[in-house]
JSON list of C-alpha atoms in Angstrom, two decimals:
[
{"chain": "A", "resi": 12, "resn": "UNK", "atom": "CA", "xyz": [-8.72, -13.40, 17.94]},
{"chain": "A", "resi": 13, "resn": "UNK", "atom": "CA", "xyz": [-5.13, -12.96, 18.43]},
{"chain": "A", "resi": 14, "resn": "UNK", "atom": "CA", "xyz": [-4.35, -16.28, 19.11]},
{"chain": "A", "resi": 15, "resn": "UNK", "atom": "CA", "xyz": [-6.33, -17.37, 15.98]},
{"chain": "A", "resi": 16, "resn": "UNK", "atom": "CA", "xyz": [-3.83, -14.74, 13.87]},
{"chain": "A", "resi": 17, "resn": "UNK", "atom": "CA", "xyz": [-0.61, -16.16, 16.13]},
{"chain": "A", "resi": 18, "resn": "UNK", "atom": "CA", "xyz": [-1.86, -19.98, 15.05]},
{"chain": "A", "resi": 19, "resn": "UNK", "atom": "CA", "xyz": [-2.68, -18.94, 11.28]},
{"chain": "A", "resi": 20, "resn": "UNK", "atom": "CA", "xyz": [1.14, -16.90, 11.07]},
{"chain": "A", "resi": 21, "resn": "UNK", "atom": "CA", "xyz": [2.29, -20.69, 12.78]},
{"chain": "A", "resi": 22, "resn": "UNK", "atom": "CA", "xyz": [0.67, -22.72, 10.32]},
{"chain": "A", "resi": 23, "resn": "UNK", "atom": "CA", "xyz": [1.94, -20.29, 6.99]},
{"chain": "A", "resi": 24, "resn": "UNK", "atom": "CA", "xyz": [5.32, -20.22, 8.05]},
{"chain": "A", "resi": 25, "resn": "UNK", "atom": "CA", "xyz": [5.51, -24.27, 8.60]},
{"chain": "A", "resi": 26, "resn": "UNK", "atom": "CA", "xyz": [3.73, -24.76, 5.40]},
{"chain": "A", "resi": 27, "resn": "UNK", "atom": "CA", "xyz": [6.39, -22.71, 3.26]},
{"chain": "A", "resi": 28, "resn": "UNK", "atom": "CA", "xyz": [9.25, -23.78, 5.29]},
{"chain": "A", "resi": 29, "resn": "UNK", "atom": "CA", "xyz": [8.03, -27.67, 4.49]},
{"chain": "A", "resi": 30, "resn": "UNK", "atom": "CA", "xyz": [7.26, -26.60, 0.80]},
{"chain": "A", "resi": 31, "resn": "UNK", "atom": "CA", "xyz": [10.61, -24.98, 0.44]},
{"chain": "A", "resi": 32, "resn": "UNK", "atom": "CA", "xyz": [12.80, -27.44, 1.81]},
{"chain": "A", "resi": 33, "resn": "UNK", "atom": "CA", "xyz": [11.15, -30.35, -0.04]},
{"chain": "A", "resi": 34, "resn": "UNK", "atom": "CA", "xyz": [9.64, -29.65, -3.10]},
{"chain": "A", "resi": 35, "resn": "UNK", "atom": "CA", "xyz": [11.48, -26.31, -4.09]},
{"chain": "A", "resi": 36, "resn": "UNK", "atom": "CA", "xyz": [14.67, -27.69, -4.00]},
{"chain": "A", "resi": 37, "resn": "UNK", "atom": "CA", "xyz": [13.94, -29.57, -6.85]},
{"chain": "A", "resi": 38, "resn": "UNK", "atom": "CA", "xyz": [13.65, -26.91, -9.18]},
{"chain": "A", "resi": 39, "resn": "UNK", "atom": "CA", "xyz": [16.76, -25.07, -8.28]},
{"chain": "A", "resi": 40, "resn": "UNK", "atom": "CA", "xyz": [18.35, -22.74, -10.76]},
{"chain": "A", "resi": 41, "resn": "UNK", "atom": "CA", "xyz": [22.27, -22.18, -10.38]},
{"chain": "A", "resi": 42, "resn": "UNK", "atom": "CA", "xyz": [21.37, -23.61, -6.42]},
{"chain": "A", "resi": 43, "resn": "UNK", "atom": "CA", "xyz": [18.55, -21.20, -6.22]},
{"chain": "A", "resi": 44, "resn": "UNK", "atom": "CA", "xyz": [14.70, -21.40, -5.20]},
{"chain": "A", "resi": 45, "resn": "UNK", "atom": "CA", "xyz": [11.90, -19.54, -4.53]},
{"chain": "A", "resi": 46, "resn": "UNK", "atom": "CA", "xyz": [12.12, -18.57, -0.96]},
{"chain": "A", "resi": 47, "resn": "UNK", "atom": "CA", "xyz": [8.33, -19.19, -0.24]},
{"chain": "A", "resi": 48, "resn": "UNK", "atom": "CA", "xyz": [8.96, -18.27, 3.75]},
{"chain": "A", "resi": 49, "resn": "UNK", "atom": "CA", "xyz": [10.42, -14.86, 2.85]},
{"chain": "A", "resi": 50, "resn": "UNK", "atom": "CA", "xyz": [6.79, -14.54, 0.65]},
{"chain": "A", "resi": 51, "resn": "UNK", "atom": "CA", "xyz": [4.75, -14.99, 3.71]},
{"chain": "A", "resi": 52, "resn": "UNK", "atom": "CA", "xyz": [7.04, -13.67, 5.99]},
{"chain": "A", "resi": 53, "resn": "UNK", "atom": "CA", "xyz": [6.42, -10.23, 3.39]},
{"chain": "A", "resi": 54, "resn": "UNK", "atom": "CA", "xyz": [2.68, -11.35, 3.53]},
{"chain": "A", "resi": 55, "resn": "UNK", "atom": "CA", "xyz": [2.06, -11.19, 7.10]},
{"chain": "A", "resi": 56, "resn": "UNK", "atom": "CA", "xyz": [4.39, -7.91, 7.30]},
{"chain": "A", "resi": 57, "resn": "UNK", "atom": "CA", "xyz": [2.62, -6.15, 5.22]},
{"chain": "A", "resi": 58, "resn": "UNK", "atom": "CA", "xyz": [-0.72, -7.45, 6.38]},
{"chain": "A", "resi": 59, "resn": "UNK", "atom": "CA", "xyz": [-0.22, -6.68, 10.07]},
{"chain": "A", "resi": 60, "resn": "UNK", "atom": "CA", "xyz": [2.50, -4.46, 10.43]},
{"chain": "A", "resi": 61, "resn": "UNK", "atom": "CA", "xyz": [6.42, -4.32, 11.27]},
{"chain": "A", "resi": 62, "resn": "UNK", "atom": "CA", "xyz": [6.29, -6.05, 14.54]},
{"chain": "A", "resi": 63, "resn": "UNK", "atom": "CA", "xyz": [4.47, -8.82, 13.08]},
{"chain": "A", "resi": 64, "resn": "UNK", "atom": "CA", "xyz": [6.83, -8.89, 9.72]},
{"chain": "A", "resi": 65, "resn": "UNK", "atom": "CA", "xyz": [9.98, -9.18, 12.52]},
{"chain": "A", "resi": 66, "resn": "UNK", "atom": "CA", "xyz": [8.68, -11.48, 14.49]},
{"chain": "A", "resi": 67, "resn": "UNK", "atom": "CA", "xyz": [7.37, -13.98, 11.60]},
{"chain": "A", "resi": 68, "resn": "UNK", "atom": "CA", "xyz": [10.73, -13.44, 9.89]},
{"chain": "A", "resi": 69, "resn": "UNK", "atom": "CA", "xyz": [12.66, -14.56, 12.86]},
{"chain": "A", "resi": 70, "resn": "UNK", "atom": "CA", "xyz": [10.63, -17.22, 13.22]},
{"chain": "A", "resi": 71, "resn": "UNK", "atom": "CA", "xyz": [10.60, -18.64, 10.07]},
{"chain": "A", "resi": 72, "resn": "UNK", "atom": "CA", "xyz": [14.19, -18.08, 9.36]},
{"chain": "A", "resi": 73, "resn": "UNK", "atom": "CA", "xyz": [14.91, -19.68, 12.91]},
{"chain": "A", "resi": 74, "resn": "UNK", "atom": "CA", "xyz": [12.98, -22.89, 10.81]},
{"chain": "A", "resi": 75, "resn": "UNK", "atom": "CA", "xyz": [15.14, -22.32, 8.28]},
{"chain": "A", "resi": 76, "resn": "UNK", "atom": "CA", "xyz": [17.81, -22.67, 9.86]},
{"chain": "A", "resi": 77, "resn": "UNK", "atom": "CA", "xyz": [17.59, -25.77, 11.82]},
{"chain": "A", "resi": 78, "resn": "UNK", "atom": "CA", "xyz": [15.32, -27.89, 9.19]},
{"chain": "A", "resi": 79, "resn": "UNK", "atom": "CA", "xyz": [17.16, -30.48, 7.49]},
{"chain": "A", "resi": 80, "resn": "UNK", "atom": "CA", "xyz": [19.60, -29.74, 5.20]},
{"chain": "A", "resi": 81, "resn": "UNK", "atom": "CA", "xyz": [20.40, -26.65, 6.73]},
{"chain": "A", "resi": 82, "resn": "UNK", "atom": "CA", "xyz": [24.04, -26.67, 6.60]},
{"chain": "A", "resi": 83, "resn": "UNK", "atom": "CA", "xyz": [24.95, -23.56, 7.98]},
{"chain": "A", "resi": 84, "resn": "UNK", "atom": "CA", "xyz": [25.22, -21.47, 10.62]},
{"chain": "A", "resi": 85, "resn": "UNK", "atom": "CA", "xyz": [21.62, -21.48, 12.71]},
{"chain": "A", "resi": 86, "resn": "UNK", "atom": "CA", "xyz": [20.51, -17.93, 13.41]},
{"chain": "A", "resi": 87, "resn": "UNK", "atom": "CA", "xyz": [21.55, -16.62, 9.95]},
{"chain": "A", "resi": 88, "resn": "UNK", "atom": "CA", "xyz": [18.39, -16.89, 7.95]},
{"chain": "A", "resi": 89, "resn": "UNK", "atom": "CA", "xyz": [16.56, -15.98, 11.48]},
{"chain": "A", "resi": 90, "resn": "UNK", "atom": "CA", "xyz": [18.29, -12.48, 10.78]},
{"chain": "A", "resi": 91, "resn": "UNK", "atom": "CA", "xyz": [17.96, -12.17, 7.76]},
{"chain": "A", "resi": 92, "resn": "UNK", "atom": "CA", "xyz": [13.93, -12.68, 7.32]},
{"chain": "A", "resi": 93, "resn": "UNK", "atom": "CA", "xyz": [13.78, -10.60, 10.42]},
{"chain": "A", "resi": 94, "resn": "UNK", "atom": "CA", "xyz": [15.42, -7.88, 8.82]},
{"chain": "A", "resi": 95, "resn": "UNK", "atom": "CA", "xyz": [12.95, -7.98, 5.83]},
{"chain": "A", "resi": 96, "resn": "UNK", "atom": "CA", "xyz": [9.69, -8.70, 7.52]},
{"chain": "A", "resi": 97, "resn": "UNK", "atom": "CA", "xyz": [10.73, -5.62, 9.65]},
{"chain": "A", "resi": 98, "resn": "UNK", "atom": "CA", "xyz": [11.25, -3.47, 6.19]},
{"chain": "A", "resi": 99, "resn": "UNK", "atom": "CA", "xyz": [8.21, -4.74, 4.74]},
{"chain": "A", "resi": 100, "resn": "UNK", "atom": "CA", "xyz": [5.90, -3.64, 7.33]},
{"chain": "A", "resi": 101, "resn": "UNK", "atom": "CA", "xyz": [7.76, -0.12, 7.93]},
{"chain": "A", "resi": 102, "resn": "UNK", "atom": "CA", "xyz": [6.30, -0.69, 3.73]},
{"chain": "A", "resi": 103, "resn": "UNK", "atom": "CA", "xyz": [2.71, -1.30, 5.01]},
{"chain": "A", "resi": 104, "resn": "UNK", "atom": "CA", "xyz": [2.80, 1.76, 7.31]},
{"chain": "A", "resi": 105, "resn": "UNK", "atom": "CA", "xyz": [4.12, 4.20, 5.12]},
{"chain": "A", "resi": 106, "resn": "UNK", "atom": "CA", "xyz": [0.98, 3.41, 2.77]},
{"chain": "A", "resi": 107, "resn": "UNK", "atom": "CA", "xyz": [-1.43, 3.35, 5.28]},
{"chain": "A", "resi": 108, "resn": "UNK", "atom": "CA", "xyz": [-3.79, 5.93, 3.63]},
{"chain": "A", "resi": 109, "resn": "UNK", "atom": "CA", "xyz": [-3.87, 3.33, 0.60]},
{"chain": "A", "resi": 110, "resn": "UNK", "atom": "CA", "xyz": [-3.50, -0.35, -0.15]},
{"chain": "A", "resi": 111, "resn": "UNK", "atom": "CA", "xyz": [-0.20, -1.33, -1.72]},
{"chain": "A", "resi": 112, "resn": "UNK", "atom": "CA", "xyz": [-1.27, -1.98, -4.77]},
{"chain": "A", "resi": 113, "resn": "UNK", "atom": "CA", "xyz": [0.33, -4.74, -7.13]},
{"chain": "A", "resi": 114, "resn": "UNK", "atom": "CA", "xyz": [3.65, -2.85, -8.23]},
{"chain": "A", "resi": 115, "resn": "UNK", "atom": "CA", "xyz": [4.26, -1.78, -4.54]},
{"chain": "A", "resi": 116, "resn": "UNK", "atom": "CA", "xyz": [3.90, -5.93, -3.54]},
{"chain": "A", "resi": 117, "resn": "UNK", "atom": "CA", "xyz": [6.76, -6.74, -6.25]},
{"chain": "A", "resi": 118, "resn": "UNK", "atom": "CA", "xyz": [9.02, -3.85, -5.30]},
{"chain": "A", "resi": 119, "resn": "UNK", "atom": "CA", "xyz": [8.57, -5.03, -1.90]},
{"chain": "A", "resi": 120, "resn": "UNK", "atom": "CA", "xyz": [9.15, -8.51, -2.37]},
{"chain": "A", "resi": 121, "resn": "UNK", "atom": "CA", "xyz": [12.17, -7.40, -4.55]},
{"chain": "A", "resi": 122, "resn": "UNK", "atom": "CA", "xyz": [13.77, -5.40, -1.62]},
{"chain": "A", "resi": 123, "resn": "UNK", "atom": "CA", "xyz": [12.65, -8.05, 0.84]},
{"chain": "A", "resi": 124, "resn": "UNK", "atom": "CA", "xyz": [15.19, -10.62, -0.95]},
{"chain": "A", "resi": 125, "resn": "UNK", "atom": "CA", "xyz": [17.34, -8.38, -2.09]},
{"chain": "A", "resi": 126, "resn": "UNK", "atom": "CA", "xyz": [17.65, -7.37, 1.55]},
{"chain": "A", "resi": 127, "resn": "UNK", "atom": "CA", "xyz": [17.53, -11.07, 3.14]},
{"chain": "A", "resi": 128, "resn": "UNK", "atom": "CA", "xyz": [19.91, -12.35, 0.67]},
{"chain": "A", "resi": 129, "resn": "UNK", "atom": "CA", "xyz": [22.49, -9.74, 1.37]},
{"chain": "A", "resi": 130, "resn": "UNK", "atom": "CA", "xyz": [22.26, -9.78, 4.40]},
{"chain": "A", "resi": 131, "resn": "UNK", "atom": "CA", "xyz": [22.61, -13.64, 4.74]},
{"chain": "A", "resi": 132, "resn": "UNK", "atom": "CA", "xyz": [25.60, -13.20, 2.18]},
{"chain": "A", "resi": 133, "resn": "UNK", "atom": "CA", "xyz": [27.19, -11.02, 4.37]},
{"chain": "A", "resi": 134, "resn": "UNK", "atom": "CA", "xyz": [27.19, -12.93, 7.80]},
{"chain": "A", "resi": 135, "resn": "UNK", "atom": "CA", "xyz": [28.25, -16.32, 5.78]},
{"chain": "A", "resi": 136, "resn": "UNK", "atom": "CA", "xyz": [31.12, -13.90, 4.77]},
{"chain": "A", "resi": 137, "resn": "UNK", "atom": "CA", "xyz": [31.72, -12.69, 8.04]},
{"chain": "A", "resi": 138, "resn": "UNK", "atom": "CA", "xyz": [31.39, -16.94, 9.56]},
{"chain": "A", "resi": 139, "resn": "UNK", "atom": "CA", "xyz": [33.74, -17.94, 6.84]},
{"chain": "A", "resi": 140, "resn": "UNK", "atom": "CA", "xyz": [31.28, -20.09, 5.28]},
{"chain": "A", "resi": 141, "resn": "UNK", "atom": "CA", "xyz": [32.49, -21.12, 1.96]},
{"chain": "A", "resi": 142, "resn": "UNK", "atom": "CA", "xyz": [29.81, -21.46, -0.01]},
{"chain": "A", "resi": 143, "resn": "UNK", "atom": "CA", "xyz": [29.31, -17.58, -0.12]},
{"chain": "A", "resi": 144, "resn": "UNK", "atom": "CA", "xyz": [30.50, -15.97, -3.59]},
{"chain": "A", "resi": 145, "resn": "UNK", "atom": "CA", "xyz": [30.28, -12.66, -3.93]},
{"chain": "A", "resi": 146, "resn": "UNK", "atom": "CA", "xyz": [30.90, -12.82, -7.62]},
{"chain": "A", "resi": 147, "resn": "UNK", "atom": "CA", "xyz": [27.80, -14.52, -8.81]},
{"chain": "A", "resi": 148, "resn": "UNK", "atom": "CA", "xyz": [25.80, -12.19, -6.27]},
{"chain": "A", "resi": 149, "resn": "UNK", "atom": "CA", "xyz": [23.91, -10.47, -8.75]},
{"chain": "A", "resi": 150, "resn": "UNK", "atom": "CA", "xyz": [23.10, -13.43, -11.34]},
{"chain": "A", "resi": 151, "resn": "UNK", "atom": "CA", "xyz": [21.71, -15.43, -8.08]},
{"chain": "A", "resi": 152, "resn": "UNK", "atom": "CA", "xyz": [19.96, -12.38, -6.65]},
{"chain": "A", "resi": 153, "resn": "UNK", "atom": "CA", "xyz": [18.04, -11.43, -9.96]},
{"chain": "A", "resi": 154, "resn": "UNK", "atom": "CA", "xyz": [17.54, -14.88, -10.06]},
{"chain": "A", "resi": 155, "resn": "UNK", "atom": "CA", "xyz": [16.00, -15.38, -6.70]},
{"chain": "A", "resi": 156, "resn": "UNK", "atom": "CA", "xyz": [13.97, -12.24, -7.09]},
{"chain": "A", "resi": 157, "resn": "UNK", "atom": "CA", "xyz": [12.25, -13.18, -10.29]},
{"chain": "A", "resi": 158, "resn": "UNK", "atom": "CA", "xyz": [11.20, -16.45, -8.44]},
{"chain": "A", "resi": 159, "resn": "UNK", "atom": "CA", "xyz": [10.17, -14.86, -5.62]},
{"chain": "A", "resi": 160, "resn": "UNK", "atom": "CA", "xyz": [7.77, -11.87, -7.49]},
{"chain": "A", "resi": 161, "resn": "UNK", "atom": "CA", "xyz": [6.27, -14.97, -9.50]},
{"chain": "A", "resi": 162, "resn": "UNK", "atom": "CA", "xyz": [5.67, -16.94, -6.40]},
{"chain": "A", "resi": 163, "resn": "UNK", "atom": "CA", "xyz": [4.38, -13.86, -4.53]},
{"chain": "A", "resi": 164, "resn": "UNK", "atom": "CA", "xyz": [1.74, -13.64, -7.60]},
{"chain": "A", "resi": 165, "resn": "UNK", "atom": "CA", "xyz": [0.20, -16.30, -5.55]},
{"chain": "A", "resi": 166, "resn": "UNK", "atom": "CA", "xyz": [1.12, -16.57, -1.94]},
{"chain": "A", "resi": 167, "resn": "UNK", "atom": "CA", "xyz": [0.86, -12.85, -0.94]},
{"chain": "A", "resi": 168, "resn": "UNK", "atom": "CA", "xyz": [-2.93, -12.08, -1.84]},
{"chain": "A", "resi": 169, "resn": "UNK", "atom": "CA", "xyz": [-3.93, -15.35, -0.56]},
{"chain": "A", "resi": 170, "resn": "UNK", "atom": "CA", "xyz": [-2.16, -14.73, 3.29]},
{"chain": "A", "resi": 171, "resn": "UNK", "atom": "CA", "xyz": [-3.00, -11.24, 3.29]},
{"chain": "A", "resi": 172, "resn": "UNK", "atom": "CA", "xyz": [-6.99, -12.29, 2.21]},
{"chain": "A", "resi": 173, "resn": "UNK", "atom": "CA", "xyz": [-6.84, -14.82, 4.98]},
{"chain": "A", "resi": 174, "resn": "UNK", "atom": "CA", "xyz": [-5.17, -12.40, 7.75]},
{"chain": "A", "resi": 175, "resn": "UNK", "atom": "CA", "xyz": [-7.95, -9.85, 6.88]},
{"chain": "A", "resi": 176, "resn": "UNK", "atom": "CA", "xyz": [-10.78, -12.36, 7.46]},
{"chain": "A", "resi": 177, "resn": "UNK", "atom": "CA", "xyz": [-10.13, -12.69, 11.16]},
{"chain": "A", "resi": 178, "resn": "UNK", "atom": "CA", "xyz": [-9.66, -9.00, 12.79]},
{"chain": "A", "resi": 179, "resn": "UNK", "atom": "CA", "xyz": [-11.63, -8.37, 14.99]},
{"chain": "A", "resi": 180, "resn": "UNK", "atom": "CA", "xyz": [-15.25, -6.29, 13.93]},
{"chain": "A", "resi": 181, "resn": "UNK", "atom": "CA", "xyz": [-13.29, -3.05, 15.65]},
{"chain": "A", "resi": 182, "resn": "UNK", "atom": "CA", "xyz": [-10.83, -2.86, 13.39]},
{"chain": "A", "resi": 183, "resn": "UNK", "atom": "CA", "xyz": [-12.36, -4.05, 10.40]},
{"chain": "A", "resi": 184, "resn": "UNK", "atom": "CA", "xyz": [-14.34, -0.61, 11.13]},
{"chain": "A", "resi": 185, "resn": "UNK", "atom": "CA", "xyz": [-11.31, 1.67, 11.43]},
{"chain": "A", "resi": 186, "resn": "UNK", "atom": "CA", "xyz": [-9.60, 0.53, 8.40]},
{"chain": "A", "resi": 187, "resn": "UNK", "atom": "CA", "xyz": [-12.80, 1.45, 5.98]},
{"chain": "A", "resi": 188, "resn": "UNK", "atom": "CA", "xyz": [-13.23, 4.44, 4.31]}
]
């Protein structure tokens, strides 16, 4: 069952990295897109916990980071998604007594990129990497978190229903009421 979870996570994470990269692109907003592997990234973190959020994260920002046109500095987006899938599921555990309910998803997602893209900011700050601007931080970030709730509306119910169809009987037990 684990490897079926393992293969699934696989599969999300080279889906949105694909989407991202090639279709997202083209409907940038002051060089901006929805950062669909940061959704599931979130979606797996808060379906299976903080290991799993830092684990996906690293690997899908390790995609990131070496799929074409990545012209930057590979391990950068592998820290940053790390970072936030770790956050996310500290998120999940904290609510364990209750399901995050819709509000708690968006504030999540919304510290997930706020997190990632600070964080990404910072080390292309810290690597000289000159398309970093610290002055149109904010517009971008608002900008990249209002795409991201909106494409979380989506993406996050649909990994999380998917993750919760293949525990194993055991657990599926422990979790209900």
């Amino acid at each position: 069952m684990i490897a079926l979870r393992i293969g699934l996570a696989a599969l999300f994470l080279m889906i949105a990295v694909t989407v991202q990269t090639s279709v997202l692109t083209n409907i940038a907003v002051a060089g901006v897109t929805c950062d669909l592997t940061l959704i599931v990234v979130i979606a797996l973190a808060l379906s299976r916990g903080p290991e799993w959020g830092a684990i996906a994260g690293f690997a899908g920002g390790l995609l990131l980071d070496v799929v074409p046109p990545a012209d930057h500095t590979a391990g950068r987006w592998a820290l940053s998604l790390a970072i936030a899938g770790y956050i996310a599921g500290l998120i999940r555990r904290e609510t364990s007594g209750s399901p995050v309910g819709p509000l708690g998803v968006a504030l999540t997602v919304v510290l997930g990129t706020a997190v990632s893209f600070f964080v990404y900011s910072a080390t292309g700050s810290l690597l000289h990497d000159p398309s970093v601007d610290w002055g149109e931080f904010g517009v971008r970030l608002g900008i990249a978190a209002g795409y991201d709730v909106v494409g979380a509306i989506v993406v996050i119910p649909l990994v999380m229903w998917i993750m919760g169809r293949v525990q194993p009987a055991r657990e599926r037990r422990r979790v209900a009421p």
